[in-house]
PDB file of C-alpha atoms in Angstrom:
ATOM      1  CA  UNK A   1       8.293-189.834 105.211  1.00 61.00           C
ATOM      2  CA  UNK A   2       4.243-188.338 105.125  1.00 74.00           C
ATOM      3  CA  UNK A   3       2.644-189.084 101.671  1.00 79.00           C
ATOM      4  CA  UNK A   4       2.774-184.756 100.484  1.00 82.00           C
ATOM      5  CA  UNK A   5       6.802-185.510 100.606  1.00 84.00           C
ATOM      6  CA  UNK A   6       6.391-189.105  98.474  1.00 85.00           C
ATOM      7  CA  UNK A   7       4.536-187.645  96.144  1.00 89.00           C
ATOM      8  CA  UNK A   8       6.599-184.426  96.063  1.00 89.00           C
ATOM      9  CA  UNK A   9       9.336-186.525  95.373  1.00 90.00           C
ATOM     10  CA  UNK A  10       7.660-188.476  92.439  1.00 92.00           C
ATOM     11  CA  UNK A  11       6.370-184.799  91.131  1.00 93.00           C
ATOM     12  CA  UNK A  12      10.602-183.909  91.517  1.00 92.00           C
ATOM     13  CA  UNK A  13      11.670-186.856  89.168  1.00 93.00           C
ATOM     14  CA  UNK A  14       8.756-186.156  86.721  1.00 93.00           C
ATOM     15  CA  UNK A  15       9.832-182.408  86.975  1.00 92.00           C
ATOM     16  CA  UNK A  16      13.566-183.605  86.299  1.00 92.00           C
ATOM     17  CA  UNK A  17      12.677-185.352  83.433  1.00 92.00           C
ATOM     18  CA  UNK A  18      10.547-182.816  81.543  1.00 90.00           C
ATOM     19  CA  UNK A  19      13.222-180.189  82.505  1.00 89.00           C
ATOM     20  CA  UNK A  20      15.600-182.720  80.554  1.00 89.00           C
ATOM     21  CA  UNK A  21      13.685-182.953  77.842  1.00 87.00           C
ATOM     22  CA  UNK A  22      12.807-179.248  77.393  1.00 85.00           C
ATOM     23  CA  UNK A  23      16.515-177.747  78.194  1.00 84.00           C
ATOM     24  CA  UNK A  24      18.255-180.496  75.688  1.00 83.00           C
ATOM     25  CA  UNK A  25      16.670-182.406  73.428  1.00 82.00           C
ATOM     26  CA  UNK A  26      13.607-180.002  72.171  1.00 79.00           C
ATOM     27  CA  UNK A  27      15.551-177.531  70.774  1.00 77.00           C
ATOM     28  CA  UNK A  28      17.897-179.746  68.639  1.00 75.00           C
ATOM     29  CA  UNK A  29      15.912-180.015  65.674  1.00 75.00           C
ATOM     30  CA  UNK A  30      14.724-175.765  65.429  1.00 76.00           C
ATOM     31  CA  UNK A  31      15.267-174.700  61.766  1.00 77.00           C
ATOM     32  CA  UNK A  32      18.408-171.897  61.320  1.00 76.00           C
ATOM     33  CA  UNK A  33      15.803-169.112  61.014  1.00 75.00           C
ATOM     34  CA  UNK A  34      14.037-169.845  64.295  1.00 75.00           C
ATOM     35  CA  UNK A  35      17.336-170.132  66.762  1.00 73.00           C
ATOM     36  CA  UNK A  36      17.051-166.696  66.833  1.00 76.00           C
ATOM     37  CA  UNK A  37      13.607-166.090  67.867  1.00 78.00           C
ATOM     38  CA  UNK A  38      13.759-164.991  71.708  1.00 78.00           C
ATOM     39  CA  UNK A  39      10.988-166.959  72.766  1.00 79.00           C
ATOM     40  CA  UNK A  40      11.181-170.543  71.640  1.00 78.00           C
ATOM     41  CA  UNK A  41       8.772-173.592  71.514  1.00 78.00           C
ATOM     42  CA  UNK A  42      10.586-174.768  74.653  1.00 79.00           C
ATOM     43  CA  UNK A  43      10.420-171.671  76.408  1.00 85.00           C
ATOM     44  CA  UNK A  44       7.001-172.467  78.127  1.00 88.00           C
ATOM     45  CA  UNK A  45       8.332-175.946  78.979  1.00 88.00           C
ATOM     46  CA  UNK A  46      11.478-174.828  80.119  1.00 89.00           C
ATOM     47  CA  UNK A  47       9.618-172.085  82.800  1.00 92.00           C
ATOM     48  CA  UNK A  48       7.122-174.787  83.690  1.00 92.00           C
ATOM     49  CA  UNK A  49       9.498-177.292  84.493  1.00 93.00           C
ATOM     50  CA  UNK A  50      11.928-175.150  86.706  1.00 93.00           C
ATOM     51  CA  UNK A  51       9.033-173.526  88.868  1.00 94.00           C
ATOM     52  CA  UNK A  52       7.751-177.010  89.222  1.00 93.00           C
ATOM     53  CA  UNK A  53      10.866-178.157  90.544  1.00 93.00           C
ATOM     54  CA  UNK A  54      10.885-175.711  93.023  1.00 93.00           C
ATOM     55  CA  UNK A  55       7.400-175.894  94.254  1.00 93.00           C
ATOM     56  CA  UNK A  56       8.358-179.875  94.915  1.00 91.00           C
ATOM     57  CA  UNK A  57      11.415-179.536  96.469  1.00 91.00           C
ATOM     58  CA  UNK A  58       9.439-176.932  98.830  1.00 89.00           C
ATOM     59  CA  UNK A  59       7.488-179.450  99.701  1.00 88.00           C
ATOM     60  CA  UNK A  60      10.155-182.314 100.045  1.00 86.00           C
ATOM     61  CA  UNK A  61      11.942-180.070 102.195  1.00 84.00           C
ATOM     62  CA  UNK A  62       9.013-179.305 104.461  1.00 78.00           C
ATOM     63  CA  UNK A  63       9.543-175.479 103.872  1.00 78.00           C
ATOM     64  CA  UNK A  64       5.321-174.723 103.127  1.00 74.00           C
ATOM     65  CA  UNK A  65       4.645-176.261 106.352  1.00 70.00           C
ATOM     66  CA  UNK A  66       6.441-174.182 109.072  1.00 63.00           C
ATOM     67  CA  UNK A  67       6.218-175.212 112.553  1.00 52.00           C
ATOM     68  CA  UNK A  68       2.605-175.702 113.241  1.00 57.00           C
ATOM     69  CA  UNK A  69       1.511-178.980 114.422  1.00 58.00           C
ATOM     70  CA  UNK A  70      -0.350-181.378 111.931  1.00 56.00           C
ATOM     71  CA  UNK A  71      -3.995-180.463 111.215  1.00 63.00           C
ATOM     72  CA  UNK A  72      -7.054-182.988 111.301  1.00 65.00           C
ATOM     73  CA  UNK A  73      -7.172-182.089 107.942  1.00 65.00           C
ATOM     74  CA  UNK A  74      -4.219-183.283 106.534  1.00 65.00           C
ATOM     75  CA  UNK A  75      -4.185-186.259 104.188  1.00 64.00           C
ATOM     76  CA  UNK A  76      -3.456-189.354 106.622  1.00 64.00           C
ATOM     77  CA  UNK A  77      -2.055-192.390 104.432  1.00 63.00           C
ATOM     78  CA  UNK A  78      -3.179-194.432 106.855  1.00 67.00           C
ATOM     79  CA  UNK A  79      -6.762-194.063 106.122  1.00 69.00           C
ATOM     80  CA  UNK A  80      -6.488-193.675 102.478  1.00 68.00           C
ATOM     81  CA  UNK A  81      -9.530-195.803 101.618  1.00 73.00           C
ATOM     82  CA  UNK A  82     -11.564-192.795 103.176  1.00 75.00           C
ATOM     83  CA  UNK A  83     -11.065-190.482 100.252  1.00 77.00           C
ATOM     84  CA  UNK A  84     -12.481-190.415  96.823  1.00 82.00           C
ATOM     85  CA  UNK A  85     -10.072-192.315  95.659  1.00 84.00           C
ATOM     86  CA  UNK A  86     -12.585-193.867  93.255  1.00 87.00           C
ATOM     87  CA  UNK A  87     -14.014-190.454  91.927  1.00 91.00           C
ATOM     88  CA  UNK A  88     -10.265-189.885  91.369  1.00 89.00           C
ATOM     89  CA  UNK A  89      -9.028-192.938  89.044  1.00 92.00           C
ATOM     90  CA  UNK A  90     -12.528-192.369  87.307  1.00 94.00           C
ATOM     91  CA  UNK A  91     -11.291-188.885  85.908  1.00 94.00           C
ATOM     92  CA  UNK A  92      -8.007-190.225  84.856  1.00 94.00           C
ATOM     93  CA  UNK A  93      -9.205-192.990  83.027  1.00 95.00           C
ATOM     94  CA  UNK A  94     -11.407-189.740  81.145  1.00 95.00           C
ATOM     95  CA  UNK A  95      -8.529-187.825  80.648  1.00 95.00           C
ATOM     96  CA  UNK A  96      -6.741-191.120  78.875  1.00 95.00           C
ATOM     97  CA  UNK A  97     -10.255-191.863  76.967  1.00 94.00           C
ATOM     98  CA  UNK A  98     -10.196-187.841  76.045  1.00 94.00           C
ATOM     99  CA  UNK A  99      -6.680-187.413  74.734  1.00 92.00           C
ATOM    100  CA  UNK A 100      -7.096-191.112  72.243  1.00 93.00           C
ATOM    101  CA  UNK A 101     -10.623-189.530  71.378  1.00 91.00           C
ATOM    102  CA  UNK A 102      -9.739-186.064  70.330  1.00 89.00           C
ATOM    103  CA  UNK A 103      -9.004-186.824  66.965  1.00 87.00           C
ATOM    104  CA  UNK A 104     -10.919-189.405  65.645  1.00 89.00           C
ATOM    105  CA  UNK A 105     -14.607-187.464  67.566  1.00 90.00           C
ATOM    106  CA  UNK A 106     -13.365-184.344  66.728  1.00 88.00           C
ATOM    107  CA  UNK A 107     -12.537-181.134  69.290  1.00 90.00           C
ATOM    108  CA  UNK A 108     -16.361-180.540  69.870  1.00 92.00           C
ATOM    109  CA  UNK A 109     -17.735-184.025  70.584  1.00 93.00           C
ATOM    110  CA  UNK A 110     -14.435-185.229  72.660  1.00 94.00           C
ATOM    111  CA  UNK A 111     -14.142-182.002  74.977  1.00 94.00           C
ATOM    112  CA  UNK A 112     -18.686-181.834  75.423  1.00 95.00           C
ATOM    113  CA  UNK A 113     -18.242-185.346  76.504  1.00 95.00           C
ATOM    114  CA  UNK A 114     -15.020-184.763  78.531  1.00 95.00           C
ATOM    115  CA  UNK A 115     -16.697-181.898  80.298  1.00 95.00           C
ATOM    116  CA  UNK A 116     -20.080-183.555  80.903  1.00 95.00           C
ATOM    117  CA  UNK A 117     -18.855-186.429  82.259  1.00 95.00           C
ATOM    118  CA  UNK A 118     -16.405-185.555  84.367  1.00 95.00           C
ATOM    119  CA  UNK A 119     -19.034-183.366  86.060  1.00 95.00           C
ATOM    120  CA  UNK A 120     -21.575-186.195  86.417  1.00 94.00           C
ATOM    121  CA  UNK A 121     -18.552-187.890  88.427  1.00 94.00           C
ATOM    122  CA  UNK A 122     -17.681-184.831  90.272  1.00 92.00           C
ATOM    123  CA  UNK A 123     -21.516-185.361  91.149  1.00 91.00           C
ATOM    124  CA  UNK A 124     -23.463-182.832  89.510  1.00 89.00           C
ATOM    125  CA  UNK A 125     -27.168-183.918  88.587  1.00 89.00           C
ATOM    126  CA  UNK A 126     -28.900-180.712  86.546  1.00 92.00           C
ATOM    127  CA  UNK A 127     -28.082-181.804  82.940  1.00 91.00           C
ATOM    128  CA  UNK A 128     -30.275-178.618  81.963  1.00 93.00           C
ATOM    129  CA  UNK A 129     -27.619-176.749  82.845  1.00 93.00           C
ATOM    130  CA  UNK A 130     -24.575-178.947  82.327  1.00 94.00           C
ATOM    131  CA  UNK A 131     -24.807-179.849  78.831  1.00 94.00           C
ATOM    132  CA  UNK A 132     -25.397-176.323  77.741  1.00 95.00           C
ATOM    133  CA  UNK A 133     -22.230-174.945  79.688  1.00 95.00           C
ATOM    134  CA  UNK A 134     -20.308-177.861  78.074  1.00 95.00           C
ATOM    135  CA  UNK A 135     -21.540-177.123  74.427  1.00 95.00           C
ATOM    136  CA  UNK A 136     -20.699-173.316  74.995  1.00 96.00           C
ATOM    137  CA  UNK A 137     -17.697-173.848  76.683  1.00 95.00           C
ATOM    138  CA  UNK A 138     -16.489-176.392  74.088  1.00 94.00           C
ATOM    139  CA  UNK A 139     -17.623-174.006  71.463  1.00 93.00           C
ATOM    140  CA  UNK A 140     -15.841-171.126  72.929  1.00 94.00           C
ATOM    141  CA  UNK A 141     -12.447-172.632  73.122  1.00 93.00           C
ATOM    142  CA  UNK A 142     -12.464-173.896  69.463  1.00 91.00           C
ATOM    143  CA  UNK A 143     -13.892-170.490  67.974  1.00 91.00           C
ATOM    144  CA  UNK A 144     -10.836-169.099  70.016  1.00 90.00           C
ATOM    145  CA  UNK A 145      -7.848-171.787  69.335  1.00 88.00           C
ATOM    146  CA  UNK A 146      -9.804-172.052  65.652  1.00 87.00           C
ATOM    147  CA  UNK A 147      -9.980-168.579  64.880  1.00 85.00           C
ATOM    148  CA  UNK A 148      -8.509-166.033  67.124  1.00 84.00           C
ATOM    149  CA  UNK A 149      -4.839-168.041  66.989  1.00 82.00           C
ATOM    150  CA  UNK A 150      -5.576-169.582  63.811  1.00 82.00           C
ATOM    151  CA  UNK A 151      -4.649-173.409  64.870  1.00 80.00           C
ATOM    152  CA  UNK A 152      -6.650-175.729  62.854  1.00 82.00           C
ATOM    153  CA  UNK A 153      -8.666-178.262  65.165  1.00 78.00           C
ATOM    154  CA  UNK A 154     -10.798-180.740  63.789  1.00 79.00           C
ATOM    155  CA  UNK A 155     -14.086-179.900  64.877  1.00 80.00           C
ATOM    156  CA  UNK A 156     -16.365-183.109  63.804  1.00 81.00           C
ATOM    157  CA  UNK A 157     -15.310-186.669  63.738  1.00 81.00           C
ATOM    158  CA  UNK A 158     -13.047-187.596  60.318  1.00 71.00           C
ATOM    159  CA  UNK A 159     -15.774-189.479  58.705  1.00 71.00           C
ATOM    160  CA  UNK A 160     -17.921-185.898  58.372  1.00 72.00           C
ATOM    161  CA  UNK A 161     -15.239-185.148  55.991  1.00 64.00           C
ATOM    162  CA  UNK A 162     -14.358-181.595  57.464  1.00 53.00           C
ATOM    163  CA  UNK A 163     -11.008-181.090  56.179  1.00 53.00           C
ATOM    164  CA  UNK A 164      -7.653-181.734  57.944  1.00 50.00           C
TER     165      UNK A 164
END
């Protein structure tokens, strides 16, 4: 089986899972006056999970392919030490270090420094324009999430005593 359908397959059990967890066990503990909301804090998850499911098993079954003959392009497992792989692990080790960092740095420091670094391993050089579009883009998001949909995020590390 090519690599697409392994991971496909992993992306399928994952999918499974989450599908699980959003169709059964989130909505158990909804207070009486919310069951009858239509849209529910599972909704989203519930969506997400089935279309996922679908795109996988798409995949798994070979269906996106068609009949065309494999490509030079197409990821060969074979020669997987040719790719990025490095580049790759290097971003999920920032996501980790940005999701046990949000709260105690606060939204703005944790998402500048996700941003900004995760472009310098991407490989962009100009830090006269990347830390600028990280501060305004980090700025942005937490004026709208802070303000516009009035959800409290921390914006400073704890020990500035901000609140929350």
């Amino acid at each position: 089986m090519a690599l697409d359908r392994w991971i496909a397959l992993v992306i399928l059990m994952i999918c499974l899972a989450y599908g699980y967890a959003a169709f059964f066990t989130m909505d158990a503990g909804l207070p009486p006056f919310m069951q009858r909301n239509p849209i529910w804090p599972s909704t989203f998850p519930k969506i997400l999970s089935v279309m996922a499911a679908l795109v996988a098993l798409a995949v798994l079954l070979g269906l996106e392919k068609g009949a065309a003959d494999p490509k030079p392009m197409d990821i060969n497992y074979r020669r997987l030490t040719d790719y990025k792989i490095g580049q790759a692990l290097a971003l999920l080790g920032l996501m980790v270090a940005y999701a046990l960092l949000l709260r105690p740095a606060g939204f703005l420091i944790a998402t500048v420094g996700f941003l900004a670094i995760g472009a310098i391993i991407l490989g962009e050089r100009k830090l006269h324009i990347l830390i600028p579009v990280a501060l305004i883009a980090a700025g942005v998001v937490w004026h709208l999430v802070q303000q516009v949909l009035g959800i409290y995020l921390r914006p400073w590390p704890f020990f500035l005593g901000t609140g929350g």
